[in-house]
Tab-separated table of C-alpha atoms in Angstrom:
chain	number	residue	atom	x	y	z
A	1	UNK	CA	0.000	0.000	0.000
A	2	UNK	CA	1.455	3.319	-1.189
A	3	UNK	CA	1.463	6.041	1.759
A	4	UNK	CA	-1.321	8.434	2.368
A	5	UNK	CA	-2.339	11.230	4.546
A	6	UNK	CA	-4.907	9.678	7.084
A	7	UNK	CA	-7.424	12.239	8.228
A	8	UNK	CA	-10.517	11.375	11.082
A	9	UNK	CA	-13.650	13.076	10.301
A	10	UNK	CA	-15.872	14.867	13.375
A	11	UNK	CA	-18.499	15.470	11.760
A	12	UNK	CA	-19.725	15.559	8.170
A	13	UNK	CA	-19.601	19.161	7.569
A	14	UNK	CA	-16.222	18.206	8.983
A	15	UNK	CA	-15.519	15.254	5.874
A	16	UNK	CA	-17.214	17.212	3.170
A	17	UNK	CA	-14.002	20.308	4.028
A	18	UNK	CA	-11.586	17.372	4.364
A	19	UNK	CA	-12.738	16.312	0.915
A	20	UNK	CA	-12.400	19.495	-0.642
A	21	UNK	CA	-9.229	19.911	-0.005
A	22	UNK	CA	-6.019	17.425	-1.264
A	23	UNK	CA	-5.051	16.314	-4.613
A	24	UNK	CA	-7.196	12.876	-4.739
A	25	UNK	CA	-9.276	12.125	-1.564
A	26	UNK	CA	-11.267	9.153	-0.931
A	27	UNK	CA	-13.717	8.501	2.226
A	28	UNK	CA	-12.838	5.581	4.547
A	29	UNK	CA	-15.960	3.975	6.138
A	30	UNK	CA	-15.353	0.058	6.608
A	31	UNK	CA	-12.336	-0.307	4.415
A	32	UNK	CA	-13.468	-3.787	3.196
A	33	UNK	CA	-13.014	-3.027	-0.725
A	34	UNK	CA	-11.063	0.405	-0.426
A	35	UNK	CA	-8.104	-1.076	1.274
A	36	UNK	CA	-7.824	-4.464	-0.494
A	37	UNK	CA	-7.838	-2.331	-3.570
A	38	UNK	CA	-5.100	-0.049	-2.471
A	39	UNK	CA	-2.995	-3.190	-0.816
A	40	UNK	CA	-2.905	-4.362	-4.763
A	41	UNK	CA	-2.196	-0.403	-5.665
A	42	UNK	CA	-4.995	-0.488	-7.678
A	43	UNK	CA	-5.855	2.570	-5.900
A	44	UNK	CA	-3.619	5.274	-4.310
A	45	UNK	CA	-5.574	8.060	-2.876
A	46	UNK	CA	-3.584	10.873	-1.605
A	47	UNK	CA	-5.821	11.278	1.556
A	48	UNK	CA	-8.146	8.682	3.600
A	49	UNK	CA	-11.031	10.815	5.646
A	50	UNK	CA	-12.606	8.386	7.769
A	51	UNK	CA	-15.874	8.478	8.242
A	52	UNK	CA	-16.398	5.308	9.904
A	53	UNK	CA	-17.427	6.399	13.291
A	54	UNK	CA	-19.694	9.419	12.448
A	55	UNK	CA	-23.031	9.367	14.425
A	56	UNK	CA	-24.719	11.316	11.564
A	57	UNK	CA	-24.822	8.233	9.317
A	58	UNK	CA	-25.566	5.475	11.541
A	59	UNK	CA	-29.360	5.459	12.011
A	60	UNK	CA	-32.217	2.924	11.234
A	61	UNK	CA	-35.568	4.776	10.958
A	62	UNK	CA	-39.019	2.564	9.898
A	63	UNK	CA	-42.034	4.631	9.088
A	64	UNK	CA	-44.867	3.936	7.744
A	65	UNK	CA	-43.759	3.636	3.801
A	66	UNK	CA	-39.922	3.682	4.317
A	67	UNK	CA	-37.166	2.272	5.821
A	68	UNK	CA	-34.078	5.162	5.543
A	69	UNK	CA	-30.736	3.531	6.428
A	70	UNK	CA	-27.993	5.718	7.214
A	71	UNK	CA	-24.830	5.623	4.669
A	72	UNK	CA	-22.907	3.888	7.485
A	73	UNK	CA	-24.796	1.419	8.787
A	74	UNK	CA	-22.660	-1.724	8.782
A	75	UNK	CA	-24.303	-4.684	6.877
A	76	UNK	CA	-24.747	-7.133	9.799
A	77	UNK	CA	-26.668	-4.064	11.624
A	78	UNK	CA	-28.724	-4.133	8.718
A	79	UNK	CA	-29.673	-8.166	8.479
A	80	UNK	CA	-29.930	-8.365	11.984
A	81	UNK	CA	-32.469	-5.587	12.448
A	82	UNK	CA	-35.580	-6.336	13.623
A	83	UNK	CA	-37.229	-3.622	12.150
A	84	UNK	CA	-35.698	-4.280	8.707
A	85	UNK	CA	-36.499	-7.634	9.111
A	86	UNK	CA	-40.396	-6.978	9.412
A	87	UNK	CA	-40.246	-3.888	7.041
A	88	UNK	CA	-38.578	-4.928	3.967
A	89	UNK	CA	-37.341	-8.607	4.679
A	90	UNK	CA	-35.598	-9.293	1.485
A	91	UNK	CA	-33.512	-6.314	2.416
A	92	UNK	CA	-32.662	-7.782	5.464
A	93	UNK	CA	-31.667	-11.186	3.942
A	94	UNK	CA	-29.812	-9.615	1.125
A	95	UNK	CA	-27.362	-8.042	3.600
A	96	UNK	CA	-26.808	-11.353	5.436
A	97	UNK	CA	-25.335	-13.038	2.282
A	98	UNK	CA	-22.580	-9.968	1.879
A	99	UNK	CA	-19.197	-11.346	1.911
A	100	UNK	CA	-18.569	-13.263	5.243
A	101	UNK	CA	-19.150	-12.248	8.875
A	102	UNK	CA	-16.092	-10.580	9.450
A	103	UNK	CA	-16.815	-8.504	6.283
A	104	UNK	CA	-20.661	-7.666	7.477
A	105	UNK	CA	-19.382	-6.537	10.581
A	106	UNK	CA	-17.273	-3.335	9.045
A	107	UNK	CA	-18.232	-2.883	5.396
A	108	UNK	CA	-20.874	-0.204	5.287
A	109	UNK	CA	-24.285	0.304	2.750
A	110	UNK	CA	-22.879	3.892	2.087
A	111	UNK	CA	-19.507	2.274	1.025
A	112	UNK	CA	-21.111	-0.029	-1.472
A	113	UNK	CA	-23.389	1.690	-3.323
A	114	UNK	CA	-20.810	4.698	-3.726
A	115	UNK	CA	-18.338	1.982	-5.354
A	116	UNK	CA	-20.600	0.325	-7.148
A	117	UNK	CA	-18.946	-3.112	-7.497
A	118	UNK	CA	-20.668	-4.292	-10.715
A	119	UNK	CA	-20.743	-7.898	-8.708
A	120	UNK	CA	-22.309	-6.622	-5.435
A	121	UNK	CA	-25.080	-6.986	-3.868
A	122	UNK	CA	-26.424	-3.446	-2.563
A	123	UNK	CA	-27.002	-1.855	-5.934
A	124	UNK	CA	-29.698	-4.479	-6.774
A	125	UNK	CA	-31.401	-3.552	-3.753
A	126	UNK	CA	-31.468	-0.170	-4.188
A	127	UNK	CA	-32.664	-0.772	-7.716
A	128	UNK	CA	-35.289	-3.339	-7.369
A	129	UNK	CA	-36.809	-1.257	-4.341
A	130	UNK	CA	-37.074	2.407	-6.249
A	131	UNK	CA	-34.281	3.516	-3.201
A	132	UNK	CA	-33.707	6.887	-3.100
A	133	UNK	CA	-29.837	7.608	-2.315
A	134	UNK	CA	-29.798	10.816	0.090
A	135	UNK	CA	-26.404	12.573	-0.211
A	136	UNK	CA	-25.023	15.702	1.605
A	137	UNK	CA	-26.581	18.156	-1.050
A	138	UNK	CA	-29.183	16.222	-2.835
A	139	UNK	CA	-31.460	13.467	-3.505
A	140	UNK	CA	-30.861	10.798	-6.521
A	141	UNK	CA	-32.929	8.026	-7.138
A	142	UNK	CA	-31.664	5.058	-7.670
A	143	UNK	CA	-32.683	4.269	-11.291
A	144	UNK	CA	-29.878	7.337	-11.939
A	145	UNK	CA	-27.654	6.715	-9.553
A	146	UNK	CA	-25.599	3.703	-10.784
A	147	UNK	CA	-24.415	5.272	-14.233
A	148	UNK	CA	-21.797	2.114	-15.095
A	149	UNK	CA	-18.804	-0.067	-13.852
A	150	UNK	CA	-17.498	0.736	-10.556
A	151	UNK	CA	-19.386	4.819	-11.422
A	152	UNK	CA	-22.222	6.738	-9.959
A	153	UNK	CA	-23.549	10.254	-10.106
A	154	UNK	CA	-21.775	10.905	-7.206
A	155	UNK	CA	-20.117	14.718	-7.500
A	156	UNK	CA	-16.323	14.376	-6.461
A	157	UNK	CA	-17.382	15.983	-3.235
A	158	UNK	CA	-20.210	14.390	-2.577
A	159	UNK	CA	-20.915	12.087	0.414
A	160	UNK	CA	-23.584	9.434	0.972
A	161	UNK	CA	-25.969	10.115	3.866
A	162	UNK	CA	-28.754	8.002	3.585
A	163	UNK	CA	-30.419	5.431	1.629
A	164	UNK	CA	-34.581	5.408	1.544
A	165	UNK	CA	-36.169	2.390	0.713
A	166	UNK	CA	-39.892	2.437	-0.061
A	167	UNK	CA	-41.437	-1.043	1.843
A	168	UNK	CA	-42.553	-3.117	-1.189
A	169	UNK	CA	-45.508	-5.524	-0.642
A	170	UNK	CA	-43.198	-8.206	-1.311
A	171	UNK	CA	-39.188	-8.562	-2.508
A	172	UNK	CA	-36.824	-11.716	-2.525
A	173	UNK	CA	-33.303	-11.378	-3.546
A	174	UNK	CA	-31.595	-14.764	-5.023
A	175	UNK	CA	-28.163	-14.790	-6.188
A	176	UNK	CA	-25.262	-17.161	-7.318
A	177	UNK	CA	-22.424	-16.440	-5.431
A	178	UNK	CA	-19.277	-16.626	-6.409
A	179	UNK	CA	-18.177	-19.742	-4.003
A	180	UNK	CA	-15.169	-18.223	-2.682
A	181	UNK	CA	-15.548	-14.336	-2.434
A	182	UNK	CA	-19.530	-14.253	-1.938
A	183	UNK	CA	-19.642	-11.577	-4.751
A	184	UNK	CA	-22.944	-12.327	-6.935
A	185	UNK	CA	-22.203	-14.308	-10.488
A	186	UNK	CA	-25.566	-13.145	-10.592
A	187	UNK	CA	-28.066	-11.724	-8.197
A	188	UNK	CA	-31.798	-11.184	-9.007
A	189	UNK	CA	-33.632	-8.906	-6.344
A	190	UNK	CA	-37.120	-8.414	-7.484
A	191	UNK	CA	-40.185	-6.318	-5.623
A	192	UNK	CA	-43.946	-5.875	-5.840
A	193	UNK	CA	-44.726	-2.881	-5.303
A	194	UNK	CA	-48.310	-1.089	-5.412
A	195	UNK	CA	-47.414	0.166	-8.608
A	196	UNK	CA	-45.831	-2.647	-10.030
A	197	UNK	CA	-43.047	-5.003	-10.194
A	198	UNK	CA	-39.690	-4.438	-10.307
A	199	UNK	CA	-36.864	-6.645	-10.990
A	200	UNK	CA	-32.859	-5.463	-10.678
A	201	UNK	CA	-29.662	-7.684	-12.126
A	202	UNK	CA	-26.468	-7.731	-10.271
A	203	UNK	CA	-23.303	-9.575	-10.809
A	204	UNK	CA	-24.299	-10.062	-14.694
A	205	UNK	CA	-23.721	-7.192	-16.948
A	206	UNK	CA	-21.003	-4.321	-16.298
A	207	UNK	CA	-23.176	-2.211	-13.951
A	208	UNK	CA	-26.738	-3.187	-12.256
A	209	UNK	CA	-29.919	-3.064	-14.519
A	210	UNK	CA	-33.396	-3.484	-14.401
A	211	UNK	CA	-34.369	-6.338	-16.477
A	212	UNK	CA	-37.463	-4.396	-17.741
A	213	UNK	CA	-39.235	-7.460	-20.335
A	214	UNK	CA	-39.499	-9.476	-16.916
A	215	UNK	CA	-40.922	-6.639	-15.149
A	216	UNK	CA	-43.866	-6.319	-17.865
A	217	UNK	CA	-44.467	-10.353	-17.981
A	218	UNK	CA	-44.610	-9.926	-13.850
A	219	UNK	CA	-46.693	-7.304	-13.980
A	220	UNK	CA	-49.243	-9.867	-15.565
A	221	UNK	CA	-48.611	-12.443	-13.841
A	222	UNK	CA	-46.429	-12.754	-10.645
A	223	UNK	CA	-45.233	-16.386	-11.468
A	224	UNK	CA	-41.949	-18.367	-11.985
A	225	UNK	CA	-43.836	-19.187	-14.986
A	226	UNK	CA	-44.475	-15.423	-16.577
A	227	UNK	CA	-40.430	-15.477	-17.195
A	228	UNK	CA	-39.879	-18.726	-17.912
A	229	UNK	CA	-39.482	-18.353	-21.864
A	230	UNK	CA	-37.562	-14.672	-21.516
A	231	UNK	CA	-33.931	-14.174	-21.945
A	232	UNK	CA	-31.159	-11.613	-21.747
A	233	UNK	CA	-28.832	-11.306	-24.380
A	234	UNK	CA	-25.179	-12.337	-23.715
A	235	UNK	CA	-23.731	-10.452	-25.740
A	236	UNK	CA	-24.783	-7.433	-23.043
A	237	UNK	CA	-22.894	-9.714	-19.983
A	238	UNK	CA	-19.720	-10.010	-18.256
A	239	UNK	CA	-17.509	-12.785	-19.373
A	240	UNK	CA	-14.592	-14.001	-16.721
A	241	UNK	CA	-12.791	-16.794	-15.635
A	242	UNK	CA	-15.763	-17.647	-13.086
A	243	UNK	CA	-18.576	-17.575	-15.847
A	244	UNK	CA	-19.059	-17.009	-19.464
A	245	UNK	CA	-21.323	-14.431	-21.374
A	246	UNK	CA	-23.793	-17.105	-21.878
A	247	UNK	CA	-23.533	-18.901	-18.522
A	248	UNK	CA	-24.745	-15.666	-16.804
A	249	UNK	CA	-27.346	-14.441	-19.169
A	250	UNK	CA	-28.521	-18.567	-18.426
A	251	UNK	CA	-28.405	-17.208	-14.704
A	252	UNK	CA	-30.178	-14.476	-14.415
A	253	UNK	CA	-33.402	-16.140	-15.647
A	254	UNK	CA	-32.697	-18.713	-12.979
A	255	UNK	CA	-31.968	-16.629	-10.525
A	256	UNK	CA	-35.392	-14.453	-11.248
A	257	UNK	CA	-37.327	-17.166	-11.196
A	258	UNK	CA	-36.127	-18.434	-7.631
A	259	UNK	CA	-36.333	-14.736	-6.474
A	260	UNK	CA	-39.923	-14.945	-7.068
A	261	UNK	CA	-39.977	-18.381	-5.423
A	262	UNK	CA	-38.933	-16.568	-2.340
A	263	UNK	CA	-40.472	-13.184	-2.049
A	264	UNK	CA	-41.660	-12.817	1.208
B	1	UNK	CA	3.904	10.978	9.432
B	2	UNK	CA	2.593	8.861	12.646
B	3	UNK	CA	-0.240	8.289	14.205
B	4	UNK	CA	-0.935	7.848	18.077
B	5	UNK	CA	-3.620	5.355	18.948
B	6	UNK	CA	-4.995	4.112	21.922
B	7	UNK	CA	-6.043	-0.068	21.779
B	8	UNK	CA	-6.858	-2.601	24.631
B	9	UNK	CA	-5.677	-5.667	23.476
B	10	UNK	CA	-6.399	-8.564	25.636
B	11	UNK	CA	-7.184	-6.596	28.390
B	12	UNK	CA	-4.154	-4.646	28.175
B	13	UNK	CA	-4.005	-0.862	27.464
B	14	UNK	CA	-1.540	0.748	24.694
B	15	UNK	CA	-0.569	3.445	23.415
B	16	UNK	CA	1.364	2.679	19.939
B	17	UNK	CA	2.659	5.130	17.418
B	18	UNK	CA	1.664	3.805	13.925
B	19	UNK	CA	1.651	4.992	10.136
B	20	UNK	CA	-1.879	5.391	8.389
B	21	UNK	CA	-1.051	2.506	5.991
B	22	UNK	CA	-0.302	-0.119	8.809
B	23	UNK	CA	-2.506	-2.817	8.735
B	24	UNK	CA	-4.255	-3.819	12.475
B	25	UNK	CA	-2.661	-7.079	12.123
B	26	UNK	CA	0.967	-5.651	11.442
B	27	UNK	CA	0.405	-3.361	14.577
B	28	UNK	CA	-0.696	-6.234	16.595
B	29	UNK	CA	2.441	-8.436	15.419
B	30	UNK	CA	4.840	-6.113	14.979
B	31	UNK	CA	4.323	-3.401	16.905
B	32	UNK	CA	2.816	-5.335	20.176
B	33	UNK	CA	4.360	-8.400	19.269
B	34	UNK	CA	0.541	-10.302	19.956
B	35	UNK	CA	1.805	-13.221	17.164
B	36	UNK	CA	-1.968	-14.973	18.272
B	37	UNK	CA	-3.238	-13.384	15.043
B	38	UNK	CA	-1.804	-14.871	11.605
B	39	UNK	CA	-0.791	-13.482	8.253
B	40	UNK	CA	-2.508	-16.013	5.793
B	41	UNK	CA	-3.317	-14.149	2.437
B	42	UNK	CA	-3.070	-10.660	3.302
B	43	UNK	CA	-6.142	-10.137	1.092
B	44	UNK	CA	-9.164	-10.596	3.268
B	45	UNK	CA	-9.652	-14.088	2.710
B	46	UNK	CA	-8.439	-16.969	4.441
B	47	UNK	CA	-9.367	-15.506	8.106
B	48	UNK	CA	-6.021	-16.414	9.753
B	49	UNK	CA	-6.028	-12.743	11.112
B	50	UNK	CA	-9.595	-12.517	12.667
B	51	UNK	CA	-9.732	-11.044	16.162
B	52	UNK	CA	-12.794	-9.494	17.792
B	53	UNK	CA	-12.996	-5.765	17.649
B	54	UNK	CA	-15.409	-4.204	20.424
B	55	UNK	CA	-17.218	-7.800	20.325
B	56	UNK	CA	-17.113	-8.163	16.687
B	57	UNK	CA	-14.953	-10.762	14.782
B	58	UNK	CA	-13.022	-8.741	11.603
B	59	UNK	CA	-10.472	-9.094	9.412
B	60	UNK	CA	-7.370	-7.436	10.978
B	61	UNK	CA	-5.087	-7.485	7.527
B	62	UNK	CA	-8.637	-5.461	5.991
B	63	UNK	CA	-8.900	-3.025	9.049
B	64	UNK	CA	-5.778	0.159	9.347
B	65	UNK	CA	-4.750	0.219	12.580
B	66	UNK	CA	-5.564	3.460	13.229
B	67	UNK	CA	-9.266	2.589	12.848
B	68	UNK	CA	-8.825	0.427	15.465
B	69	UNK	CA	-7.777	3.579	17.759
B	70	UNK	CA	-10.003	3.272	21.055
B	71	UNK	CA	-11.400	-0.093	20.485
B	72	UNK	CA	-11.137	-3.352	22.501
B	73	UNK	CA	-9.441	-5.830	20.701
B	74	UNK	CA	-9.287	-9.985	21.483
B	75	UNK	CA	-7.079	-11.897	20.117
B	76	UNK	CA	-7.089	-15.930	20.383
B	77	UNK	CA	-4.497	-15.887	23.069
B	78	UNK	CA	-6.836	-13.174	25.222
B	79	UNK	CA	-9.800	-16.036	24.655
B	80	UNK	CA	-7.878	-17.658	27.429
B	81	UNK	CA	-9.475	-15.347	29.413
B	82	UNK	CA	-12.806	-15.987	28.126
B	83	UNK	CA	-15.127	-19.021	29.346
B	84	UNK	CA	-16.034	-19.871	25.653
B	85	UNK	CA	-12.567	-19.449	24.854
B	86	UNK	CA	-11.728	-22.243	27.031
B	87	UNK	CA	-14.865	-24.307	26.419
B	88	UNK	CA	-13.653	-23.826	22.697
B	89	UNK	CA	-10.459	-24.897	23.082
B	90	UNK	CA	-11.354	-28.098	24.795
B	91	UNK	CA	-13.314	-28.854	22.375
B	92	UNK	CA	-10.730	-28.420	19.074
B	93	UNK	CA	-9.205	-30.942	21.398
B	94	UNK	CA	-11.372	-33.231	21.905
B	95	UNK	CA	-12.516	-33.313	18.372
B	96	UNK	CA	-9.240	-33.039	16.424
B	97	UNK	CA	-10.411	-29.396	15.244
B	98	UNK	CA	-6.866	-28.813	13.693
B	99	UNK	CA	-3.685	-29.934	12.511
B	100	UNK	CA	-1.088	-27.343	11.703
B	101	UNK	CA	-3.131	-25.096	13.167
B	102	UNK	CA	-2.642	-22.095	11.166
B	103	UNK	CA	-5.995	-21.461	11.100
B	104	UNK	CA	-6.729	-21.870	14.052
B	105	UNK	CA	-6.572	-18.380	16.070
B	106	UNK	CA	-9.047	-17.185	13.350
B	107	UNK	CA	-11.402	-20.085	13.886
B	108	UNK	CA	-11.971	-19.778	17.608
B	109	UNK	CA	-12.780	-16.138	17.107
B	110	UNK	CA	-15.085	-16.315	15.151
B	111	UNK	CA	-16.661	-19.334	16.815
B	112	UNK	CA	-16.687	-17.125	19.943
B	113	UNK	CA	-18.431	-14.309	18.047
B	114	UNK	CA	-21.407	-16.693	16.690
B	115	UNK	CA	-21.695	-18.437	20.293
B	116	UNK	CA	-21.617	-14.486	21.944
B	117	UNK	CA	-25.367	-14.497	20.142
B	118	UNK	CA	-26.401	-18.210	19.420
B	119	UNK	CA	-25.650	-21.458	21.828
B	120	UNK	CA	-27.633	-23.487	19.738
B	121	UNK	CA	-26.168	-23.397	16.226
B	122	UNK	CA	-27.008	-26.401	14.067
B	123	UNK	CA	-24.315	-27.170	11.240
B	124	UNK	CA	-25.575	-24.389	8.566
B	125	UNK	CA	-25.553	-21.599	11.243
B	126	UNK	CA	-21.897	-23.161	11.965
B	127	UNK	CA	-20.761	-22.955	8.634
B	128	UNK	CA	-22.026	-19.829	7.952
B	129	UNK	CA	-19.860	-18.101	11.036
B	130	UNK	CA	-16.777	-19.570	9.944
B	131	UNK	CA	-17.557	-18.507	5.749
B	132	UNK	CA	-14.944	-15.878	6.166
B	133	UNK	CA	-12.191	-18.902	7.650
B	134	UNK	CA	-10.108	-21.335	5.427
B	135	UNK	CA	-8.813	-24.486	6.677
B	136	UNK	CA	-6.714	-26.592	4.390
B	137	UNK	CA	-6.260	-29.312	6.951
B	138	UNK	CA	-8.955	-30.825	8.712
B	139	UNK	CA	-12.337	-30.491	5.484
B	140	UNK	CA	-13.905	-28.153	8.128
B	141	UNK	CA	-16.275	-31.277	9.669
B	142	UNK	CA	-13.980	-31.629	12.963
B	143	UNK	CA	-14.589	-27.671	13.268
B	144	UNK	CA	-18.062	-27.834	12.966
B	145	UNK	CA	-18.121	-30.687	15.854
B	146	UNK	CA	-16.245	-28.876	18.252
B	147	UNK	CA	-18.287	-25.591	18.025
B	148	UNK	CA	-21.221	-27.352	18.479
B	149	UNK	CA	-19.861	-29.589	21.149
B	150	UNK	CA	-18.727	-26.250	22.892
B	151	UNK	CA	-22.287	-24.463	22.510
B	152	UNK	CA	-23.708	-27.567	23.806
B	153	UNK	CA	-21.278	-27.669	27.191
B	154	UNK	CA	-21.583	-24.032	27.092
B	155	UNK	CA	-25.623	-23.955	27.179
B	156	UNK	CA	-25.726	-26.921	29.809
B	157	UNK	CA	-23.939	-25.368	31.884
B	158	UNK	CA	-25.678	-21.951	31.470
B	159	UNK	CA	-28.936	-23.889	32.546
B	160	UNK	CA	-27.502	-26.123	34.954
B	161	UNK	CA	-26.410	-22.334	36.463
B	162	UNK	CA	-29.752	-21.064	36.314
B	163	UNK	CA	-31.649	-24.086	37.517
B	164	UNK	CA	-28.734	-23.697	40.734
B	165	UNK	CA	-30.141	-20.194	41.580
B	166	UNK	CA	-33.750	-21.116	41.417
């Protein structure tokens, strides 16, 4: 890991200075991709601002149509909440299959959606549910927040407060993990909402995506069956040593149809 | 430039002067010379460095130590300390729970996270605490036995407590 100027943030009127100023900052919350990333020096910020203990970001509130998660809640907080858990359960289960353990118990929500790992789980959440991401200045919603691999709409300056999620009447998240890191292959979160059905892609293509045929044959019929002669093109999906093009568009209709299986 | 921080570790208080890009696990080795923890893969994988942070099991080769500054850290060694520590340990014994033991120190922390909230754990829940811990020796079974064999001294003699004071 290349040196760097390590800065502790008080508040976040506190961060958002600390950001402004240096040649290439990046926020510390849990560490758990940041710092792997720079151990391999595939990242060398020239300042850290850690944000990981500010009070500001770490609340859980349930109302009546929302749950609003703050930006650094960690994501075992988050799957063992009981609130969450009643609220929006799929939520709740989706954070449970992050990583490992050790993982949930320091990476944050804030930290995940702002990298926007094309193979994590977070952004399909966010997606599927119509979240709302709530930053220091603004509020995006989450159909144009994830703009493409590993970017957002994020502002250089800009920090993650908050994430809303609107309570669906029912949601289910199914993935296939990769069996060593836990990072989705593919992960299929899907929601029904009042207003319709909504189903998000992780892991498959180079950024998150609503898979929008499936949402119209759902919105017909809420069935394993609706989907069951759909596909996704491979030519639009990621192709690695872990799975082909072909192999993952094969997944995701899998993985939606066992998402709907589950949806609870 | 350095960085003073302030860590229990094992019940011990210190005050250590580190760089920003020292990893918890270098501080704890090098610095404190605490060699419970292991370097495995360096890359957030193999749990060989896994202590318990303010309760928690994490990875100390993904943590800096300087985010570690004011926290309670346990390492295996300070399990000693700990009656599921102990109950653990007896139990890895008992059930052949390792061989070169590498592993080891990262195994019986996180066991003692997952037994901090469950005493009852049936094989899945297990497995799923120890996800974020390789073992290359023993095909994980012998593990399994001995944290449930633990949970299950650990829970009898919880009740056989309880039924005492009543």
């Amino acid at each position: 890991m290349y040196e760097f100027t390590y800065q502790r943030a008080d508040t976040l009127g506190d961060a958002k200075t600390k950001l402004g100023s240096g040649d290439d900052p990046k926020l510390l919350a849990g560490g758990q991709t940041i710092l792997p990333t720079m151990k391999q020096r595939l990242a060398s910020p020239s300042h850290l601002i850690d944000i990981g203990n500010l009070s500001e970001l770490q609340n859980i509130s349930v109302e009546s149509g929302h749950v609003t998660i703050g930006a650094g809640v960690k994501h075992a907080d988050v799957a063992s909440s009981a609130e969450i858990k009643s609220a929006i359960p799929g939520l709740a289960a989706l954070a449970g299959e992050i990583g490992d353990p050790h993982v949930r118990h320091m990476g944050t929500l804030g930290g995940s959606i702002a990298n926007n790992d094309p193979a994590s789980d977070y952004p399909a959440a966010c997606l599927g549910l119509g979240a709302t991401i709530i930053t220091d200045t603004r509020e995006i919603s989450a159909d144009d927040f994830f703009t493409g691999m590993f970017e957002t709409a994020l502002g250089d300056d800009e920090i993650i407060t908050a994430v809303r999620f609107p309570k669906p009447e029912k949601s289910g998240y199914m993935k296939f993990p990769n069996p060593a890191s836990r990072y989705a292959v593919v992960g299929v979160f899907i929601a029904q909402h009042g207003n319709g059905v909504k189903v998000a892609v992780t892991g498959a293509a180079p950024c998150v995506f609503r898979w929008s045929e499936a949402e119209t044959a759902l919105n017909s019929k809420l069935s394993a069956d609706a989907i069951s002669s759909l596909t996704v093109p491979a030519s639009d999906m990621n192709s690695d040593l872990h799975a082909s093009a072909e192999y993952r568009a094969h997944l995701v209709g899998v993985m939606a149809r066992r998402a709907i299986d589950i949806l609870s | 430039m350095g960085f003073d921080i302030s860590v229990s570790v094992d019940g011990q208080q210190h005050v250590i002067d580190v760089e920003p890009r020292l990893l918890l696990i270098q501080a704890l080795r090098e610095k404190l010379k605490i060699t419970g923890p292991h370097i495995g893969c360096e890359s957030g994988r193999c749990g060989a460095c896994v202590v318990l942070m303010n309760g928690h099991a994490v990875k100390s080769c993904m943590t800096l130590a300087v985010q570690a500054d004011g926290a309670k850290v346990i390492t295996a060694a300070g399990l000693a300390e700990d009656k599921r520590g102990r109950e653990l340990q007896s139990a890895f014994h008992k059930h052949h729970a390792l061989q070169c033991g590498y592993c080891t120190p990262g195994m019986l922390c996180a066991a003692v996270d997952l037994l901090e909230e469950n005493l009852d754990p049936d094989d899945h829940e297990i497995r799923e605490a120890l996800r974020g811990n390789l073992c290359r020796c023993t095909g994980y079974q012998h593990i399994v036995d001995a944290v449930k064999d633990a949970a299950h001294e650990l829970s009898s003699s919880r009740a056989h407590a309880e039924g005492g004071e009543a």
